[in-house]
XYZ file of C-alpha atoms in Angstrom:
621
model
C 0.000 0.000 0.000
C 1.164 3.477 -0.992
C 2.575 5.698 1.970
C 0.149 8.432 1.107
C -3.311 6.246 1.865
C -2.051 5.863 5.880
C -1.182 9.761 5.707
C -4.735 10.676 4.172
C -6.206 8.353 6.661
C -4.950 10.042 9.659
C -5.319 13.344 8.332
C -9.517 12.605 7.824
C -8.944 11.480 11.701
C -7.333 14.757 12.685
C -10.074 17.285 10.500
C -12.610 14.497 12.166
C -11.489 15.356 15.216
C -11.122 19.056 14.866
C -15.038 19.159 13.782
C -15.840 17.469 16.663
C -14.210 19.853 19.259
C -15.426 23.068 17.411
C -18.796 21.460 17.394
C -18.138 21.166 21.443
C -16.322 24.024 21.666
C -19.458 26.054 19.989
C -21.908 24.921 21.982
C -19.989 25.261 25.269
C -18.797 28.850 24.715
C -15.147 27.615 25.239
C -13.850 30.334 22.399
C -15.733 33.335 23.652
C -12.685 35.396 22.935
C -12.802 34.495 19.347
C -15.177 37.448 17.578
C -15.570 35.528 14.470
C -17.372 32.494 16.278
C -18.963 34.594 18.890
C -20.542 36.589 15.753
C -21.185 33.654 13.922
C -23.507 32.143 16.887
C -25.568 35.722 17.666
C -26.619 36.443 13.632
C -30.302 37.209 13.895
C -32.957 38.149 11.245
C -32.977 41.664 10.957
C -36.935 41.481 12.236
C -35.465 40.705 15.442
C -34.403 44.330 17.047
C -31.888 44.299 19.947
C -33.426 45.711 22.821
C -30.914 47.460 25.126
C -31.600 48.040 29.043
C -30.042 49.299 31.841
C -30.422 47.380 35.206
C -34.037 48.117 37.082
C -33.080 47.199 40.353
C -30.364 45.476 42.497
C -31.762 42.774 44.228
C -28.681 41.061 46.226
C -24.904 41.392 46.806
C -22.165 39.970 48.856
C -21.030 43.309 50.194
C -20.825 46.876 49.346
C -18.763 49.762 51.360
C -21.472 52.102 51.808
C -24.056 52.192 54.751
C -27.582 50.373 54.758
C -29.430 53.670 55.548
C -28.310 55.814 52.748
C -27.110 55.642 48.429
C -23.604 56.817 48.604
C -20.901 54.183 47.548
C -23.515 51.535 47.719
C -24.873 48.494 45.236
C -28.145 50.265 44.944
C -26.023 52.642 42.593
C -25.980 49.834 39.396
C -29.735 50.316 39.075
C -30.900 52.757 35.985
C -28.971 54.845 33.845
C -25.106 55.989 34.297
C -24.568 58.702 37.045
C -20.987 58.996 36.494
C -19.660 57.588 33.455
C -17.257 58.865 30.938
C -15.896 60.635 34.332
C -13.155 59.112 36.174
C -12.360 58.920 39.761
C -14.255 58.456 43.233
C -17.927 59.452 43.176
C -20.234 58.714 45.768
C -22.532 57.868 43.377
C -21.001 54.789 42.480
C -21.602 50.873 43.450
C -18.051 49.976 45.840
C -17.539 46.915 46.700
C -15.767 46.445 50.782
C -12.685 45.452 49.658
C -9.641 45.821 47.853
C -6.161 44.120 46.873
C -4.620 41.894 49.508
C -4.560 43.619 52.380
C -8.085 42.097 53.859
C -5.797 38.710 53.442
C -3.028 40.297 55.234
C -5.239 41.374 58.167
C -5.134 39.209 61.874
C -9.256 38.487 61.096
C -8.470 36.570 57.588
C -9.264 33.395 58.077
C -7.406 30.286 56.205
C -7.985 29.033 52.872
C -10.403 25.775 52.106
C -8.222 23.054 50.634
C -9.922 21.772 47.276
C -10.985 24.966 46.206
C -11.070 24.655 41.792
C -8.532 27.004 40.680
C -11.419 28.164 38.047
C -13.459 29.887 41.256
C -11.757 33.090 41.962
C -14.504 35.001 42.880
C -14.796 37.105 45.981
C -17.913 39.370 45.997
C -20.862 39.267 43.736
C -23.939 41.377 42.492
C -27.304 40.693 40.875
C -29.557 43.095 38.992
C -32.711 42.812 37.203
C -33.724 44.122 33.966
C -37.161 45.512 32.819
C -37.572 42.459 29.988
C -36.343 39.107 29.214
C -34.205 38.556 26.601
C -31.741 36.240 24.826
C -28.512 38.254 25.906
C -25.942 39.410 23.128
C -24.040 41.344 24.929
C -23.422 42.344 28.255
C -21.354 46.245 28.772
C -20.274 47.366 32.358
C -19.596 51.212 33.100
C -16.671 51.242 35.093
C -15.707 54.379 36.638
C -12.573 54.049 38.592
C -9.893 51.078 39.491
C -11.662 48.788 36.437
C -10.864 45.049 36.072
C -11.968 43.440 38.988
C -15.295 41.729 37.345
C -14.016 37.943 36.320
C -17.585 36.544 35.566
C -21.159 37.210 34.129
C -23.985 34.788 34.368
C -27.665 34.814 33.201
C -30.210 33.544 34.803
C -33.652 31.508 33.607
C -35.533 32.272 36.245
C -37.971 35.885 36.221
C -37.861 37.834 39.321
C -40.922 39.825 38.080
C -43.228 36.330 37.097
C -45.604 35.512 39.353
C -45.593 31.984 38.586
C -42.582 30.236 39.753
C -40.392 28.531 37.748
C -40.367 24.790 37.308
C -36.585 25.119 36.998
C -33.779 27.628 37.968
C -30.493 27.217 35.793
C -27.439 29.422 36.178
C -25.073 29.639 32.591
C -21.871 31.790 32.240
C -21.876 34.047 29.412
C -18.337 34.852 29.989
C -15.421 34.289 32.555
C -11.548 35.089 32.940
C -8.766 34.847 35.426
C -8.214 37.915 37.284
C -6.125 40.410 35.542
C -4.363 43.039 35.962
C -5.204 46.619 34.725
C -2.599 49.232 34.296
C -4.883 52.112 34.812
C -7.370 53.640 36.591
C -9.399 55.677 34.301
C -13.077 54.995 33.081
C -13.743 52.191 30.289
C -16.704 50.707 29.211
C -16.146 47.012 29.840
C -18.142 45.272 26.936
C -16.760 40.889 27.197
C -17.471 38.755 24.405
C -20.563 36.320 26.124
C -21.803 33.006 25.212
C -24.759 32.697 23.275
C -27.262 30.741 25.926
C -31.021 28.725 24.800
C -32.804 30.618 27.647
C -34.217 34.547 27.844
C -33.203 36.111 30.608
C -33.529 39.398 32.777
C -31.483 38.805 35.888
C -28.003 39.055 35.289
C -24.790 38.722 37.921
C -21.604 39.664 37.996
C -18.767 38.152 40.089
C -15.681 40.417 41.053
C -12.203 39.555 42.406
C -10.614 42.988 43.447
C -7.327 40.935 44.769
C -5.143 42.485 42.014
C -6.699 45.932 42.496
C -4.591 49.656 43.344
C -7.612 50.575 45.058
C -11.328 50.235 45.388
C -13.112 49.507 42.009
C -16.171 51.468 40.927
C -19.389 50.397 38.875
C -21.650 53.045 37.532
C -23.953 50.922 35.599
C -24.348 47.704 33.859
C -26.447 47.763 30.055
C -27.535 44.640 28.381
C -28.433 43.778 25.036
C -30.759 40.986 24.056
C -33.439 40.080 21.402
C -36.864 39.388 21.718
C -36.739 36.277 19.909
C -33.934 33.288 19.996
C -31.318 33.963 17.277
C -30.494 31.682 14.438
C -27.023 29.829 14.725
C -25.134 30.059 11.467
C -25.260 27.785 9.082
C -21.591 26.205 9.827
C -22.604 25.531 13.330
C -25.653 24.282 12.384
C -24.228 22.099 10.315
C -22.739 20.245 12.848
C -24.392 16.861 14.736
C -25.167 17.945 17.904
C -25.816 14.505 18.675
C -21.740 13.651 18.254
C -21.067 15.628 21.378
C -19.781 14.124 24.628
C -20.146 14.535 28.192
C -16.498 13.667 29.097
C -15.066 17.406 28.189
C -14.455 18.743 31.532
C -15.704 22.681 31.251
C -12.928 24.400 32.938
C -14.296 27.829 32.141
C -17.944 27.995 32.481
C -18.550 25.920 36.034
C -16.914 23.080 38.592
C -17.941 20.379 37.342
C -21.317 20.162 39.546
C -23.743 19.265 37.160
C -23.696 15.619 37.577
C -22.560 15.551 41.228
C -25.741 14.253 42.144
C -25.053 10.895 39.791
C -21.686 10.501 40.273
C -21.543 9.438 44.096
C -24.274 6.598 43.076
C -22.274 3.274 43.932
C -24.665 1.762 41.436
C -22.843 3.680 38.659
C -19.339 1.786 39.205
C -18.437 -0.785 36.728
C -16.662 -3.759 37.311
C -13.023 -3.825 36.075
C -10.450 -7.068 35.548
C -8.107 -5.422 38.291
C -7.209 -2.104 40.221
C -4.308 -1.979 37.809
C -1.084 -1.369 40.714
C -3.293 0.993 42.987
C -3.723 -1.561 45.561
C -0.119 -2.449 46.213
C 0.190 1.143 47.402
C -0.313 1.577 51.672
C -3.842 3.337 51.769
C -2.534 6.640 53.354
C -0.559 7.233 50.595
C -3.624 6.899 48.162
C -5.239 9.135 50.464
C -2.273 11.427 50.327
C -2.675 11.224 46.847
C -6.756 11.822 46.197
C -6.063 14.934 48.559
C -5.008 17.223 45.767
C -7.938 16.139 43.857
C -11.222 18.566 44.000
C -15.112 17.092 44.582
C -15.730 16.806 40.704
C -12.970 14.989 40.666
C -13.340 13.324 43.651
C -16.741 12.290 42.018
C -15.292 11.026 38.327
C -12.485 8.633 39.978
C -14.931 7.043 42.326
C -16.473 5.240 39.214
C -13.474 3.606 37.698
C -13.053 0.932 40.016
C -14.032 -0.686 44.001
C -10.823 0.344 45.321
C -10.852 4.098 44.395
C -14.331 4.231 45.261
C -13.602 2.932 48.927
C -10.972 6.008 49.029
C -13.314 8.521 47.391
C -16.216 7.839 49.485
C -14.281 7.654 52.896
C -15.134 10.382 55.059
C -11.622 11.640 55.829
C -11.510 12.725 52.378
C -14.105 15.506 53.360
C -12.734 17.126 56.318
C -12.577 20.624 54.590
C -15.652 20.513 52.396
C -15.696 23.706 50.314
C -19.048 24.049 48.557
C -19.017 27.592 47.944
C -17.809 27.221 44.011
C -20.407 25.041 42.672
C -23.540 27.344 44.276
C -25.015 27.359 40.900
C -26.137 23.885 41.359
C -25.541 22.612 44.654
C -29.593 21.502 46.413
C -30.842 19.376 48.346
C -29.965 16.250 46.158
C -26.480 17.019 46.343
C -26.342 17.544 50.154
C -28.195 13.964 50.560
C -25.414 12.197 48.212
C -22.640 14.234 50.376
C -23.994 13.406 53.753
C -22.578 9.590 54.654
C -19.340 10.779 53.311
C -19.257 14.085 55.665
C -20.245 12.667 59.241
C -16.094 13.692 60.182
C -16.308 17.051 58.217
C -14.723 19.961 60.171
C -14.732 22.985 57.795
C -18.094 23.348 55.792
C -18.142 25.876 53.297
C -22.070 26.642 52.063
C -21.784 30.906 51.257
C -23.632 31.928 48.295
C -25.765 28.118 48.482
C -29.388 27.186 48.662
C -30.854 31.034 47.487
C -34.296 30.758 45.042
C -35.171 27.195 46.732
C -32.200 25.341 45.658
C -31.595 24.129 49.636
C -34.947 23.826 51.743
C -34.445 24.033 55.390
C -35.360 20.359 55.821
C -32.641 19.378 53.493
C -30.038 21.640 55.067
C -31.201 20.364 58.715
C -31.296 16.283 57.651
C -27.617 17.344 56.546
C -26.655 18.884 59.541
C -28.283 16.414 61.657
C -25.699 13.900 60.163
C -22.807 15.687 59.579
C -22.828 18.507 62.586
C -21.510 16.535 65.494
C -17.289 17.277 64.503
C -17.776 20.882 62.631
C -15.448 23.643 63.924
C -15.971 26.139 61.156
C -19.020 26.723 59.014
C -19.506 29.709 56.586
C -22.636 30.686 55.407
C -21.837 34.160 53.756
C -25.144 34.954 51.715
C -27.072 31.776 52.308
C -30.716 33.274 52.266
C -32.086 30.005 52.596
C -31.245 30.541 56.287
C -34.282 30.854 58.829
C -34.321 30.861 61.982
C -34.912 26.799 62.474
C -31.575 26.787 60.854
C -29.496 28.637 63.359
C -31.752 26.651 65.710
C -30.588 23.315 64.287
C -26.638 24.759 64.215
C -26.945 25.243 67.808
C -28.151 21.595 68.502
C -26.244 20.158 66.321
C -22.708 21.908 66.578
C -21.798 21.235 69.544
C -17.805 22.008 68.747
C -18.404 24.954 66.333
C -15.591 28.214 66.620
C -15.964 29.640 63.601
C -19.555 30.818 62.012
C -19.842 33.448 59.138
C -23.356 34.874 58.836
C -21.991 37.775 56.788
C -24.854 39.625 54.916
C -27.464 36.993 55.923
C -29.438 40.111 55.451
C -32.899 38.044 55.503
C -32.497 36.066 58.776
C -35.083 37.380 61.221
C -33.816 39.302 64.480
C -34.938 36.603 66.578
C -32.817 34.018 64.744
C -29.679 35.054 66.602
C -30.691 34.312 69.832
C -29.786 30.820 69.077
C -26.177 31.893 68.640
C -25.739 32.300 72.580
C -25.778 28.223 72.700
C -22.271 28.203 70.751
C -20.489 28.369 73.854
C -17.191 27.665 71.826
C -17.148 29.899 69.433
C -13.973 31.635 68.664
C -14.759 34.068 64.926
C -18.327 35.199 64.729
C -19.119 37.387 61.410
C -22.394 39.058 61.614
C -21.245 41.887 58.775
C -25.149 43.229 57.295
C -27.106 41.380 59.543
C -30.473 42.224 61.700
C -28.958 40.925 64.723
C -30.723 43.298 67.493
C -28.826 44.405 70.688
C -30.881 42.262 72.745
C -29.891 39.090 71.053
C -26.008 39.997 71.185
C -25.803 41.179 74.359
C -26.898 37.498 75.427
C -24.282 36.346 72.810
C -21.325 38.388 73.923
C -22.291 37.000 77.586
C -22.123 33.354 76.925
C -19.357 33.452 74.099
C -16.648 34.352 76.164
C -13.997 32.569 74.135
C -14.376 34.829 70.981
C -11.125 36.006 69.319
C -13.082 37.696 65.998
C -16.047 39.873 66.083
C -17.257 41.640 62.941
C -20.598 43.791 63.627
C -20.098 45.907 60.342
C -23.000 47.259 59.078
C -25.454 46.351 61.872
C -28.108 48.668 61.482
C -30.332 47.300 63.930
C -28.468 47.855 67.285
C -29.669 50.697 69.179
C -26.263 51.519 71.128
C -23.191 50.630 70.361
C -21.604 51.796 73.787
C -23.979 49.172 75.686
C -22.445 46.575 73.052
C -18.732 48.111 73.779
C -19.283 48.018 77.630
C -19.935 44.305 77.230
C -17.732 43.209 74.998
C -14.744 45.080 77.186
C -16.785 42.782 79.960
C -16.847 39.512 78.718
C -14.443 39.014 75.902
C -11.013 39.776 77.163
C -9.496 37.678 74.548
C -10.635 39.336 71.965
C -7.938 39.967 69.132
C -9.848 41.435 66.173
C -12.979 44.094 66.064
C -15.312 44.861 63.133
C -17.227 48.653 64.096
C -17.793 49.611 60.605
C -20.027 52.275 60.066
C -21.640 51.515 63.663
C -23.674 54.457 63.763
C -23.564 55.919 67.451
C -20.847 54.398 69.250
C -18.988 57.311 71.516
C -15.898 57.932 73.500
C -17.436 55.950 76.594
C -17.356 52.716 74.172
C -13.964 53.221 73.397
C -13.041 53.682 76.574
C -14.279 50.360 77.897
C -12.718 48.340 74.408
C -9.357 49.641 75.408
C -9.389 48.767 79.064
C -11.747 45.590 78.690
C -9.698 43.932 74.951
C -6.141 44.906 75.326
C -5.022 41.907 73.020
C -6.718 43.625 70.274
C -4.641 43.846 66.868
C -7.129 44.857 64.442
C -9.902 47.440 65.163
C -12.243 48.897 62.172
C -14.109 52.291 63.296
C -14.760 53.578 59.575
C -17.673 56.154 59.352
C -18.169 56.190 62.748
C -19.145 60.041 62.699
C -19.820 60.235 66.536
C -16.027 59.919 67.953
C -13.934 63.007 68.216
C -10.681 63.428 68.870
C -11.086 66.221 70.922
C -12.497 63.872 73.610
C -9.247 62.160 73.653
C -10.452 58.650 72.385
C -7.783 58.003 69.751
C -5.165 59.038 71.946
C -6.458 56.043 74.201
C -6.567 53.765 71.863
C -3.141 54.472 70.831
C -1.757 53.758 74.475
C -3.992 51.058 75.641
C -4.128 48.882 72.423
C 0.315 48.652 72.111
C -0.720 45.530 69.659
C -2.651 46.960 67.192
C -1.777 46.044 63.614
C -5.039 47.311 61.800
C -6.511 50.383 62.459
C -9.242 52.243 59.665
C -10.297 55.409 60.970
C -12.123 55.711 57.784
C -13.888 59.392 57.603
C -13.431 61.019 60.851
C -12.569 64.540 59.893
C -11.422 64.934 63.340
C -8.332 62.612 63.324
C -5.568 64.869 63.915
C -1.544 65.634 64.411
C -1.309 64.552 68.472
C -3.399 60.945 67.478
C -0.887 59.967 64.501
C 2.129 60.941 67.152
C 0.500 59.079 69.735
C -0.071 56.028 67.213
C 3.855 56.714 66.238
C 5.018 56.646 69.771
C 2.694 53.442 70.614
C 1.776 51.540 68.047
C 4.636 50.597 66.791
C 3.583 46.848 65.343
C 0.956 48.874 63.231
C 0.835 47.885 59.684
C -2.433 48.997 58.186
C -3.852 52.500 58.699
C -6.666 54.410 57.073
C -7.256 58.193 58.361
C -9.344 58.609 54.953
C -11.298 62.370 55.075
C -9.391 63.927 57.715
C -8.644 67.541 57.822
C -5.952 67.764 60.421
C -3.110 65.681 59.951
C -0.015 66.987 58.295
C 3.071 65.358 56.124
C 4.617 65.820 59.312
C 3.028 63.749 61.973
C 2.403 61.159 59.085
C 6.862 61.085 58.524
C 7.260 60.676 62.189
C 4.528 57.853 61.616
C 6.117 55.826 58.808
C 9.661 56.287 60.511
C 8.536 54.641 63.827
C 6.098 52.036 62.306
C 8.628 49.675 60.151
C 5.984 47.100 59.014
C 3.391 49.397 58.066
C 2.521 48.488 54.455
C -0.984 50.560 53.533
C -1.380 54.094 54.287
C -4.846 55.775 53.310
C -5.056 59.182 53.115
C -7.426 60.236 50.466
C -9.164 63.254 50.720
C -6.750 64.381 53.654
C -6.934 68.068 53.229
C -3.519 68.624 53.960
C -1.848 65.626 52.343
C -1.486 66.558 48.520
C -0.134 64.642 45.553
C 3.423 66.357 46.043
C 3.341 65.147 50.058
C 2.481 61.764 48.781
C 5.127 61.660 46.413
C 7.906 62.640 48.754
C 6.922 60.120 51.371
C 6.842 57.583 48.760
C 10.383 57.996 47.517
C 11.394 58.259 51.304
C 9.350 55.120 52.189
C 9.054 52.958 48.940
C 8.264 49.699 50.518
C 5.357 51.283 52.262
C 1.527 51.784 49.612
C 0.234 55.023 50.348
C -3.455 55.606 48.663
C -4.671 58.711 47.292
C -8.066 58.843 45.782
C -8.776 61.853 43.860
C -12.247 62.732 41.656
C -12.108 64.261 38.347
């Protein structure tokens, strides 16, 4: 046989092949960065108009850094048309997210990293907004105002927020997702991603941020989408292609974790029966444990069906001491957490933020799970869960017994009465009750029974009437407290402050942004300064009163400080702020935008004097 038939042969293979994966490729969105294809899958008949929208409302978010009670630097700012954009800089009117860069990472209140988290889930805060009418989404443009880059995903959603029926099904697809990256500015753009063409209309879109690689806050102004009426027409060369060819077996890196069959793929009934377990079982079973360590659920879930030995590993319990659930919240219900629960009675971390919202988890399903699997937790974060009600915090009580570490952190639907239940947890060590409607009755009785707390984060609290009764207890009962969350507490005075610094002197890291009823005058910084010799974080965020004799005092004290924020103030020179940065030699971030006194040219001096040290200076156009 000629040379040239076993050429053509393989070549009809390789363009066999190559069909195939652009065939995959085209339905999965995989080349959204390709214009040609993404073009080629949103041609519609010119009958079918785009309809372009701004966002009608804002109806949740992970976190934002202005107050509850009023619009300025808040999520509420996304909804409607552009307030800022083409201006650059920092507005007010703009949607801020709480954090920034790495210093939040840095801080003595960050708490370790789950093991098993997919390197694909990056994302840190979220926001979802609502639009007027459904559509099938073409494109997707965010108006960034300041800092852009930090948005890393976009999904649509099936389900209407405005329909009155409820939906038979909720599904979640990416329309477009990237690593974080870095941008090397910090002017305005209009952020317009090439998305995935998706089978469902939609009208409630959300973006997903990661800010880690950030200068400085980022700002959103607005987000616009486009969409048509009807569904468009693929082209004719995707068309062309048999759907039917398509496997399951591609793993979608990009556009989720893998979740989809999780349900199916802990059923024992699946496994087939194979000749041998090839040389796996002449290895010592620690060291295949070792082994399936590095391995995340999905996978976890895939490698339990090849054969009985690996499915004895991947179903044994100590595989799921850290259980981080967080990245697949898109799918994760009730059928999940049954298949999970007889291989998590020994889990110790639980990871459920951002689960179970629009009925994926019931509260029976989350209970039966607990019920099970409570008995050995330590740490359980349920950032966002709004599945929560009070029966749930009931059932964490009962069944947590050994629980530290609980994250409620804008839980912004759990009644007031729910946190009664959070006086039980005896043990608890980190409590994060950041946008919550915990009243001050309910955390006074906490605060008296959870003696043993080391973290404490009441940012954003709106509902607590005084904040010095809260101080006066905490300085009471919680001596070994190391880390304080005040942010924007809205009445606390010098009299709390006076009772934090005598009551916590451990403390390291104390947050009293836009707390706009201390003054300096009454000598409260200056106490702080003396009493607290351990402090490493300090935000004075927005005090105009902050002045000279506290950032000497601070100098002269404080000298393990690393992270200060005197944002706003009026009265502190380049002077006191030299004497600062020569006497504090780990201080790394130094905030002092909009200080009156503190221009561009001061900032610029004590860079080159202190270059390993970040000093921020917002400005606005």
């Amino acid at each position: 046989m000629s040379p040239v038939f076993p050429m053509l042969t393989v070549l009809t293979m390789f363009y066999y092949i190559c069909l195939r994966r652009r065939a995959r490729t085209a339905t999965r969105g995989e080349m959204m960065n390709s214009r040609r294809t993404v073009e080629s899958n949103s041609r519609t008949s010119p009958l079918n108009a785009e309809v372009v929208q701004y966002a009608k409302e804002v109806v949740d978010f992970s976190s934002h850094y202005g107050s509850e009670n009023s619009m300025s630097y808040t999520m509420w700012n996304l909804a409607g048309v552009p307030n800022v954009f083409p201006s650059s800089g920092d507005f007010t009117q703009t949607a801020v997210f709480r954090t920034y860069g790495i210093w939040w990472d840095q801080c003595p209140s960050a708490s370790l990293p789950f093991k098993r988290t997919p390197p694909n889930f990056q994302s840190q805060d979220y926001v979802e907004l609502t639009f007027e009418q459904q559509v099938y989404p073409t494109a997707v443009h965010v108006l960034e105002t300041y800092h852009p880059g930090a948005v890393i995903r976009i999904l649509a959603c099936s389900a209407n927020p405005y329909s009155p029926i409820p939906p038979a099904e909720v599904r979640w697809e990416i329309l477009w997702s990237e690593r974080p990256t870095k941008v090397n500015a910090s002017q305005a753009r209009q952020f317009k991603p090439c998305i995935k063409q998706i089978n469902f209309p939609t009208n409630l879109i959300r973006l997903e941020v990661n800010s880690s690689l950030l200068d400085y806050y980022t700002e959103l102004d607005a987000v616009v989408l486009h969409g048509t009426k009807d569904k468009p027409v693929l082209s004719l060369k995707t068309s062309l292609i048999d759907m039917n060819d398509l496997e399951d077996g591609n793993y979608e890196e990009k556009d989720g974790c893998g979740m989809d069959s999780l349900n199916k793929k802990f059923s024992s009934t699946a496994l087939r029966e194979g000749p041998n377990n090839g040389y796996f079982d002449k290895l010592p079973y620690e060291l295949i444990q070792l082994i399936l360590n590095h391995l995340t659920l999905p996978d976890l879930c895939r490698l339990a069906q090849t054969c009985k030995l690996l499915n004895q590993h991947c179903c044994d319990p100590l595989q799921y001491i850290h259980l981080n659930l967080q990245p697949y919240w898109a799918k994760l219900n009730d059928i999940s957490l049954e298949f999970l629960q007889p291989r998590c009675t020994l889990v110790q971390w639980l990871n459920l933020s951002w689960t179970g919202n629009r009925g994926f988890i019931s509260v029976a399903g989350f209970s039966r799970f607990l019920k099970v699997c409570g008995s050995e937790l330590v740490r359980l974060e349920l950032s966002c869960s709004h599945f929560l009600n009070e029966t749930c915090l009931e059932i964490i009580s009962e069944m947590c017994p050994n629980l530290q570490d609980l994250n409620l952190s804008s839980c912004d639907k759990l009644p007031p009465q729910a946190f009664n239940h959070i006086a039980k947890l005896c043990g608890l060590r980190r409590l994060v009750l950041y946008r919550t409607k915990v009243e001050q009755t309910a955390l006074l009785s906490v605060l008296n029974f959870c003696s043993e707390l080391r973290h404490l984060s009441l940012g954003s609290c709106v509902m607590i009437e005084d904040y010095d009764v809260i101080a006066s207890m905490i300085g009471a009962k919680c001596k070994k407290l190391r880390t304080l969350d005040l942010w924007r507490c809205k009445n606390i005075t010098e009299n709390g402050i006076a009772e934090l610094a005598s009551g916590c002197p451990l403390l390291e890291e104390l947050d009293l942004g836009w707390c706009p009823t201390l003054q300096s005058g009454t000598g409260c910084f200056a106490r702080l300064a003396r009493q607290l010799p351990n402090l490493q974080k300090l935000f004075l965020t927005a005090n105009r009163s902050v002045c000279d004799t506290d950032i000497e005092e601070l100098a002269c004290n404080c000298t393990r400080l690393r992270q200060l924020d005197i944002l706003g103030t009026r009265m502190v020179s380049p002077a006191s702020l030299r004497k600062l940065l020569e006497s504090c030699k780990d201080l790394s971030l130094l905030d002092v935008s909009f200080c009156s006194q503190i221009d561009n040219r001061a900032v610029l001096e004590l860079n080159v004097s202190f270059p390993k040290v970040f000093i921020k200076k917002s400005f606005t156009q």
